[in-house]
mmCIF file of C-alpha atoms in Angstrom:
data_model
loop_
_atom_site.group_PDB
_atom_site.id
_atom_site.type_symbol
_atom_site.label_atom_id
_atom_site.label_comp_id
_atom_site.label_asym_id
_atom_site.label_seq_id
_atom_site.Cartn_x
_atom_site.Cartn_y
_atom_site.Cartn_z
ATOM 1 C CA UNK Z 5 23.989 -40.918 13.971
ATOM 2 C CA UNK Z 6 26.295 -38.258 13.263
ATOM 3 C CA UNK Z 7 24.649 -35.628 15.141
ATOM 4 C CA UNK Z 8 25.967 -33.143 17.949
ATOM 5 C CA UNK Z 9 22.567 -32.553 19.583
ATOM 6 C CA UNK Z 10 21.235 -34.695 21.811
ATOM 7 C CA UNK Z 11 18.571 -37.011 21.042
ATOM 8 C CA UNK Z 12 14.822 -36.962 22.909
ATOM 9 C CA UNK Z 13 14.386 -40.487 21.280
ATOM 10 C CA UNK Z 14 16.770 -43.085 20.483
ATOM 11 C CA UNK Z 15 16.511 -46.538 18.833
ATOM 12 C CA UNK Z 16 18.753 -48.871 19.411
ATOM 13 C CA UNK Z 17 19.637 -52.355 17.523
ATOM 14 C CA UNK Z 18 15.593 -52.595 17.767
ATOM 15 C CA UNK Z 19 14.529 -55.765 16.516
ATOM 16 C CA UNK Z 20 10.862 -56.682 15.646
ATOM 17 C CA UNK Z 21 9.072 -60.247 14.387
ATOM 18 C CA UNK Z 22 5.898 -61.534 13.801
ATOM 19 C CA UNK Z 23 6.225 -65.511 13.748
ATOM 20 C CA UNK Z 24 8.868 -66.360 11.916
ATOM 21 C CA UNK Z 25 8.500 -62.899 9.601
ATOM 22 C CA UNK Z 26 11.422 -60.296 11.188
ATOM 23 C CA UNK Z 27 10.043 -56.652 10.719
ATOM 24 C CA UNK Z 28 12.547 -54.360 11.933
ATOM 25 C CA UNK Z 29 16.232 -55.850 12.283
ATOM 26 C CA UNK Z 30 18.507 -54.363 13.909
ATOM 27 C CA UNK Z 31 17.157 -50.843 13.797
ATOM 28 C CA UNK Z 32 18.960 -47.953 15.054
ATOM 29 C CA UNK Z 33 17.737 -43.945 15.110
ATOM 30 C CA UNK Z 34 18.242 -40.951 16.512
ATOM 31 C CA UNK Z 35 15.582 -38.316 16.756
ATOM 32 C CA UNK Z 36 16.894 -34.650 17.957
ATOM 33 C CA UNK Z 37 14.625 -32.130 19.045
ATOM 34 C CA UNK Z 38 13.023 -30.125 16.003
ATOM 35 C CA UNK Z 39 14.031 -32.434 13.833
ATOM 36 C CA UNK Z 40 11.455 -33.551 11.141
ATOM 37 C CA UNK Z 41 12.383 -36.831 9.952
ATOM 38 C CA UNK Z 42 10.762 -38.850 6.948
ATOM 39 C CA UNK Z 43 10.521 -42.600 6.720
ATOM 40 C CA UNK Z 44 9.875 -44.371 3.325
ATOM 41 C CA UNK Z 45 10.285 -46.634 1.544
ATOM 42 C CA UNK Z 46 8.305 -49.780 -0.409
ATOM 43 C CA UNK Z 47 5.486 -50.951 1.378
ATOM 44 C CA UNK Z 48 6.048 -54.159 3.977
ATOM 45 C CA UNK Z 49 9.304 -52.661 4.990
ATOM 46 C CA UNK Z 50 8.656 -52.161 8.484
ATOM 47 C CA UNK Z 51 8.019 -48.227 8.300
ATOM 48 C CA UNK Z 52 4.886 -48.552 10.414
ATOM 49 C CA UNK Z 53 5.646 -50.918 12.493
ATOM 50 C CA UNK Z 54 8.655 -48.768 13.746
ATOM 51 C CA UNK Z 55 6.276 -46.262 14.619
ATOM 52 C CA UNK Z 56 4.362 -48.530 16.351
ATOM 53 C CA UNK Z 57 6.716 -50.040 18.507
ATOM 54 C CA UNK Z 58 7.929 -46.155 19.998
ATOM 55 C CA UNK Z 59 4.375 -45.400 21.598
ATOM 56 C CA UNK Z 60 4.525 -49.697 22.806
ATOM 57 C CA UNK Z 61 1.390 -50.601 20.488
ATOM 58 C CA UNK Z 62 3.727 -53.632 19.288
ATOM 59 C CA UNK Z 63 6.497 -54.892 21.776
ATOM 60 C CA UNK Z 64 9.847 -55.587 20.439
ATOM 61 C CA UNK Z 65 11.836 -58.742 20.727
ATOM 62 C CA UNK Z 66 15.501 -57.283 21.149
ATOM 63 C CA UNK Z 67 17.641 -53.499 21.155
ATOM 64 C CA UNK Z 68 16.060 -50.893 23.463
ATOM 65 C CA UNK Z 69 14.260 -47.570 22.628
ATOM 66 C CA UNK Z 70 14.954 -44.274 24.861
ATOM 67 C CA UNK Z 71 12.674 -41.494 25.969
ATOM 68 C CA UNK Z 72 14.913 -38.642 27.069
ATOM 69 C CA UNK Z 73 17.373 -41.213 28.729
ATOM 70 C CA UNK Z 74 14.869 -43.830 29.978
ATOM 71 C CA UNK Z 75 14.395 -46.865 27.901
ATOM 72 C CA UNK Z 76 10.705 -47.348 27.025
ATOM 73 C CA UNK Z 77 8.478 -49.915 29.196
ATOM 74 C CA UNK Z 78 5.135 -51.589 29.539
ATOM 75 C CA UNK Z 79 5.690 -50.489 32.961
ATOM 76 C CA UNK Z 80 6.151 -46.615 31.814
ATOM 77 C CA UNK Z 81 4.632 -46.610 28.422
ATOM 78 C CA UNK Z 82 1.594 -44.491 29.464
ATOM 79 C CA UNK Z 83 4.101 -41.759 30.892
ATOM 80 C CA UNK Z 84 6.044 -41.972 27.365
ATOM 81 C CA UNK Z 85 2.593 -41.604 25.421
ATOM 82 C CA UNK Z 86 1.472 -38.141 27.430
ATOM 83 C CA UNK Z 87 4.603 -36.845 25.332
ATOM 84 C CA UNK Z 88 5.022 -38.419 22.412
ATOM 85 C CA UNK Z 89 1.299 -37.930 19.758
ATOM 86 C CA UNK Z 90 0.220 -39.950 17.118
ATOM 87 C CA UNK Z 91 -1.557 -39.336 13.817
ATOM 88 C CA UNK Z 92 -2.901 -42.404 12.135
ATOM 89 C CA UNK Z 93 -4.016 -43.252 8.521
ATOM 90 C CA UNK Z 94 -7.964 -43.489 9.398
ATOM 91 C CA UNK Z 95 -8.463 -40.581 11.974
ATOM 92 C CA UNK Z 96 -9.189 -42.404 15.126
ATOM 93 C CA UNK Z 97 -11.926 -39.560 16.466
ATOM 94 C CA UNK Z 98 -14.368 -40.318 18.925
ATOM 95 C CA UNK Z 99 -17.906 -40.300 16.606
ATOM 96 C CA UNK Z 100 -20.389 -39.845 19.829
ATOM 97 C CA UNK Z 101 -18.384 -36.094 20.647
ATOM 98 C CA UNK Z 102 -18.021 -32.918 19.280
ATOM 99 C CA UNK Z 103 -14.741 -31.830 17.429
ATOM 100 C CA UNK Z 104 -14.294 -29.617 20.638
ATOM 101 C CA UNK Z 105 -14.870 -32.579 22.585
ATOM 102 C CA UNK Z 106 -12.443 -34.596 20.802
ATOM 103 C CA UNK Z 107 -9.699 -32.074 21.337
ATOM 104 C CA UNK Z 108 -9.901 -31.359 25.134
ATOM 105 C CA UNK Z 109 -11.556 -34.947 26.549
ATOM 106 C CA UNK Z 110 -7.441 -36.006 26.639
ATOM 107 C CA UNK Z 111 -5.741 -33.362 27.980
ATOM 108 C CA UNK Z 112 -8.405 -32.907 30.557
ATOM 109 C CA UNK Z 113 -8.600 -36.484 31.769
ATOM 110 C CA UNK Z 114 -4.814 -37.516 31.549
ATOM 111 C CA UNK Z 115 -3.353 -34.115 31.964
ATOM 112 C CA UNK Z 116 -6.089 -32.473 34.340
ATOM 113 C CA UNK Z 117 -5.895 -29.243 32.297
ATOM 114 C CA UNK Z 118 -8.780 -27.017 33.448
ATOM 115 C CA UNK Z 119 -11.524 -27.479 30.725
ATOM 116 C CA UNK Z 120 -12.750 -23.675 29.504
ATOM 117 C CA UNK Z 121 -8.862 -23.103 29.062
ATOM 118 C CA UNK Z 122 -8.493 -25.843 27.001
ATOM 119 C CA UNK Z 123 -11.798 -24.805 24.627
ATOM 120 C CA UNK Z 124 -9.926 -21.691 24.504
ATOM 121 C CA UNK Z 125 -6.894 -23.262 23.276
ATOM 122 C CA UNK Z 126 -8.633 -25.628 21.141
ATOM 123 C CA UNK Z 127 -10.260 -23.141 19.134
ATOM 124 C CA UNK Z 128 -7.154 -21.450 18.555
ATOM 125 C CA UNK Z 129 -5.561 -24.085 16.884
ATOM 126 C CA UNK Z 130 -8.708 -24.293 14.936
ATOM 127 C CA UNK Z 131 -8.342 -21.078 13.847
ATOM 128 C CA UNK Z 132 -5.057 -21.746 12.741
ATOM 129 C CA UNK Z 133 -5.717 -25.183 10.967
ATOM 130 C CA UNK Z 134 -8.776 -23.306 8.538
ATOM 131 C CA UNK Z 135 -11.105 -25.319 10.642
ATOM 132 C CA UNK Z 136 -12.683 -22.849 12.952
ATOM 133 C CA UNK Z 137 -16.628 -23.615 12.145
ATOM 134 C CA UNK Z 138 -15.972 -27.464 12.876
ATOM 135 C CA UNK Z 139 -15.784 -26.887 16.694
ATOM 136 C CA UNK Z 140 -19.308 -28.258 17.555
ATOM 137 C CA UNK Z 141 -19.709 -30.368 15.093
ATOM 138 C CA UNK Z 142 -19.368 -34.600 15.184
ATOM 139 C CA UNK Z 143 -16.938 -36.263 12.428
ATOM 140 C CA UNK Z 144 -19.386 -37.927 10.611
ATOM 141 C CA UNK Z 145 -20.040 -34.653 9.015
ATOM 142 C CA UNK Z 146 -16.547 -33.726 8.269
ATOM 143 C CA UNK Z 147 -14.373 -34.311 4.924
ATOM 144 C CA UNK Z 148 -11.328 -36.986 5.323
ATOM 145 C CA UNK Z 149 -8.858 -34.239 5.110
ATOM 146 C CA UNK Z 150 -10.643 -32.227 7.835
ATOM 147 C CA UNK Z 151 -10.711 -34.785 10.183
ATOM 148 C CA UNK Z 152 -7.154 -35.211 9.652
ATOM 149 C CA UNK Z 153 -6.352 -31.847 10.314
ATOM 150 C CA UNK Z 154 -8.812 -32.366 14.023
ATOM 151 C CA UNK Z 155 -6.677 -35.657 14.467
ATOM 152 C CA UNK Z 156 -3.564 -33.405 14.076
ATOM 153 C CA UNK Z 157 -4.990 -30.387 16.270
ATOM 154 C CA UNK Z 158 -5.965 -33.238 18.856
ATOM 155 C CA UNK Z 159 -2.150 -34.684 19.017
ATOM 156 C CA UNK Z 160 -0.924 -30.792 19.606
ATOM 157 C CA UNK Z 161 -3.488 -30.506 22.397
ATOM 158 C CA UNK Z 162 -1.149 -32.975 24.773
ATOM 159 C CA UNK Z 163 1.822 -30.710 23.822
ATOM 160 C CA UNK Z 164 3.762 -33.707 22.781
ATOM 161 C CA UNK Z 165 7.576 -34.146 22.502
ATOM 162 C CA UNK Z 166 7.024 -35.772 19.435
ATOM 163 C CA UNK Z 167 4.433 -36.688 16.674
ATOM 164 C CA UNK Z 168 4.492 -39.892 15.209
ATOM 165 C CA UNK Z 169 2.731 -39.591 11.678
ATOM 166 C CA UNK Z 170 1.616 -42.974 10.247
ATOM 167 C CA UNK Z 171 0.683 -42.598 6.366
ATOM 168 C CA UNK Z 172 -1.192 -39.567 7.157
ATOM 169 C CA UNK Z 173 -2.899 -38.961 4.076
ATOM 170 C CA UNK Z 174 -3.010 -42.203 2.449
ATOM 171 C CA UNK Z 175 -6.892 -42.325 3.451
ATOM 172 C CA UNK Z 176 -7.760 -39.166 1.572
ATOM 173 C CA UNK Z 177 -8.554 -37.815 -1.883
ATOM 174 C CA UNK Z 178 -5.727 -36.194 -3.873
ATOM 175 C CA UNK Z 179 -7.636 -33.107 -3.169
ATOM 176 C CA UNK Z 180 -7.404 -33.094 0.160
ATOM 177 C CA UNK Z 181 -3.903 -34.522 0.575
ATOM 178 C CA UNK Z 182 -2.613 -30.630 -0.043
ATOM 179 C CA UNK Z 183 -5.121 -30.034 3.428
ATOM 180 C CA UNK Z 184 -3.519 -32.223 5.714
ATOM 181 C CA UNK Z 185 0.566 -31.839 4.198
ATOM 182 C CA UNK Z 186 -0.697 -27.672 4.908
ATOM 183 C CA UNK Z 187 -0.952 -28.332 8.182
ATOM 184 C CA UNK Z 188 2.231 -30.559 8.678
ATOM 185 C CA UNK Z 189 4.021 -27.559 7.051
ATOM 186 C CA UNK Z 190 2.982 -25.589 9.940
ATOM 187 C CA UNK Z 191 3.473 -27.662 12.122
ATOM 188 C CA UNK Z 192 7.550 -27.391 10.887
ATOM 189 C CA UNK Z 193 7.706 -23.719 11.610
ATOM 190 C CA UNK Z 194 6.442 -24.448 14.803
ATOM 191 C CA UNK Z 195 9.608 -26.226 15.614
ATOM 192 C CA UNK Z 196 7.358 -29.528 15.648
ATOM 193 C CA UNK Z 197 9.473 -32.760 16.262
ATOM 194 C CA UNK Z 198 8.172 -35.100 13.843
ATOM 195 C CA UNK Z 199 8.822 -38.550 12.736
ATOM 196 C CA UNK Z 200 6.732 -39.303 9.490
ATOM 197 C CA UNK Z 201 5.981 -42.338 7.076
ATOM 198 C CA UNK Z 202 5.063 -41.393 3.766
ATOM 199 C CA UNK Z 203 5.201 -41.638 0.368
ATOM 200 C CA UNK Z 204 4.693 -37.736 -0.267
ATOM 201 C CA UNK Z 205 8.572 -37.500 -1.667
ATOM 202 C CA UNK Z 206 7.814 -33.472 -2.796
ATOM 203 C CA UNK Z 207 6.814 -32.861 1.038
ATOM 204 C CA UNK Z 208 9.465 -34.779 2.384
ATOM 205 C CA UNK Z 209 11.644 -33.014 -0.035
ATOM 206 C CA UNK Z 210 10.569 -29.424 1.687
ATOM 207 C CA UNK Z 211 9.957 -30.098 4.896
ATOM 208 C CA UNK Z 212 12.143 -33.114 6.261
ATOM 209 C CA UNK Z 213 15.146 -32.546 8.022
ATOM 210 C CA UNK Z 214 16.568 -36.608 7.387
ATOM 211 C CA UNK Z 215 15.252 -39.102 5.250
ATOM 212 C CA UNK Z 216 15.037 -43.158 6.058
ATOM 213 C CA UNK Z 217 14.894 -45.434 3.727
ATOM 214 C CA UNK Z 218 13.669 -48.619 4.888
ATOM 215 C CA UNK Z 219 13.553 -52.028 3.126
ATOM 216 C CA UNK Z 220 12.894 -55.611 4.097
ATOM 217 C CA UNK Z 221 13.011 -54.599 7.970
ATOM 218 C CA UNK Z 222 16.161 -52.546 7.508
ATOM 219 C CA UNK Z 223 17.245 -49.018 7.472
ATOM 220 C CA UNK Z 224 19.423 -48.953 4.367
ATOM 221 C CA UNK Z 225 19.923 -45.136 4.130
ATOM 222 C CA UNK Z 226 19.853 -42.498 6.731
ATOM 223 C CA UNK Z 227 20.742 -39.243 5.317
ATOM 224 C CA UNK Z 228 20.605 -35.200 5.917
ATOM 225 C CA UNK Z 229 17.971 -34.574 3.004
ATOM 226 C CA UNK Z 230 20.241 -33.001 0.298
ATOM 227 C CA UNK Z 231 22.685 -36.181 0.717
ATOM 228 C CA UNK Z 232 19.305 -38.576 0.283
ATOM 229 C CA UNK Z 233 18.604 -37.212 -2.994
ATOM 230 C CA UNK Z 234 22.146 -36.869 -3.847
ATOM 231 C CA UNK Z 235 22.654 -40.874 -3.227
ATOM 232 C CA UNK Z 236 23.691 -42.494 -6.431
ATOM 233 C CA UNK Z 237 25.336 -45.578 -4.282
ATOM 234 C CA UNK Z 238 22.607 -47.072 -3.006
ATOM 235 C CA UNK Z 239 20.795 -48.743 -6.431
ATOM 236 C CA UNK Z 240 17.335 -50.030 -4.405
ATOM 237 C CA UNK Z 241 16.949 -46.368 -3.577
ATOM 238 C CA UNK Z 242 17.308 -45.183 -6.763
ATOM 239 C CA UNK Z 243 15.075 -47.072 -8.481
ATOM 240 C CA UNK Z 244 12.439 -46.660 -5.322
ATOM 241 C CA UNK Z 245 13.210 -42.773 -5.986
ATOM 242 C CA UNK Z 246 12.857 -43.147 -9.680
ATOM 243 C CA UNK Z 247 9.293 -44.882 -9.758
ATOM 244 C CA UNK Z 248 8.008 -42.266 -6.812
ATOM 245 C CA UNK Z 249 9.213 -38.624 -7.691
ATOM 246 C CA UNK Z 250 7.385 -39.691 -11.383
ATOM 247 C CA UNK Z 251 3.554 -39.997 -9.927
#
């Protein structure tokens, strides 16, 4: 894709259907390491569902996706998964534990990471995320955009490869979309690899690296971010760009 480094995760030709309805097609992408790369475009486009398909939560009909060199597997999809997080739209925490529960029940069990280290840890990043009172707490009494930021703290907790972001704060109040895109803008100078969907064109104008633009099940631009913006060639983009950057 243009790129000198080497790539921890490659898609290649990756198709996708449902039925007769094709998803992705013919979907290739390169993701480098500390790269930060945003996927958008109109909704129905397949965005998600690429997402979906790296971490094997949909199976793809045709092309091949690579984890640092070894295409991706039922067989060897819960290897791929230790490494490469994910941060859904609606949370995904575990309501019968603790927020200090949530973070190290993973990392314990899959990784068999020595628990009091891992509190230790945990509450770091708690620190760090403006969420340091929430440790011992259960979800139910935590704000959308908190729980986002836990759902986020939980991901870093496997020390991932990668984090997949699906629509991250299209859940949440307009007040507490600022919360969660804080903590993906820390997550940057961290040197976070990240592959995110979003309509958040301002963040993705800050923070991304690339920008995708997908439409009916294709990637029709891929392009370093100041070229993105720059496109006046592509006329679905502009008007996509022209409706978005105005909300």
């Amino acid at each position: 894709m243009g790129q000198n480094k080497e790539a921890i995760l490659s898609l290649n030709h990756v198709a996708k259907r449902f039925g007769d309805l094709t998803v992705l097609d013919d979907v290739s992408l390169d993701v480098c390491e500390h790269d930060i790369i945003v996927l958008c475009g109109p909704s129905g486009g397949g965005k998600s569902t690429l997402l979906r398909t790296i971490n094997g939560l949909e199976s793809i009909q045709s092309g091949e996706i690579i984890y640092r060199g070894t295409p991706v597997t039922q067989k060897n999809i819960r290897e791929v998964r230790k490494h490469v997080g994910m941060v859904f739209q609606q949370f995904n925490l575990f309501h019968n534990l603790t927020v200090l529960d949530n973070l190290t029940i993973a990392p314990a069990k899959i990784l068999g990471r020595n628990k009091k280290e891992l509190a230790v840890r945990a509450k770091e990043y708690l620190e760090a995320f403006n969420v340091a009172d929430k440790a011992n707490v259960y979800p139910h009494a935590l704000s959308g955009g908190q729980k986002q930021r836990i759902a986020i703290i939980r991901s870093m907790m496997m020390d991932p490869d990668i984090i997949l972001f699906d629509e991250p704060t299209s859940a949440l109040d307009p007040e507490m979309i600022k919360e969660v895109l804080d903590a993906m803008r820390r997550l940057s100078k961290m040197g976070m690899t990240m592959l995110i969907v979003t309509h958040e064109m301002g963040f993705a104008k800050e923070v991304a690296t690339r920008i995708c633009f997908l439409e009916n099940a294709k990637i029709l631009v891929n392009a370093e971010k100041k070229e993105f913006f720059a496109d006046n060639q592509n006329e679905r983009l502009k008007q996509f760009l022209s409706v978005i950057l105005k909300h």
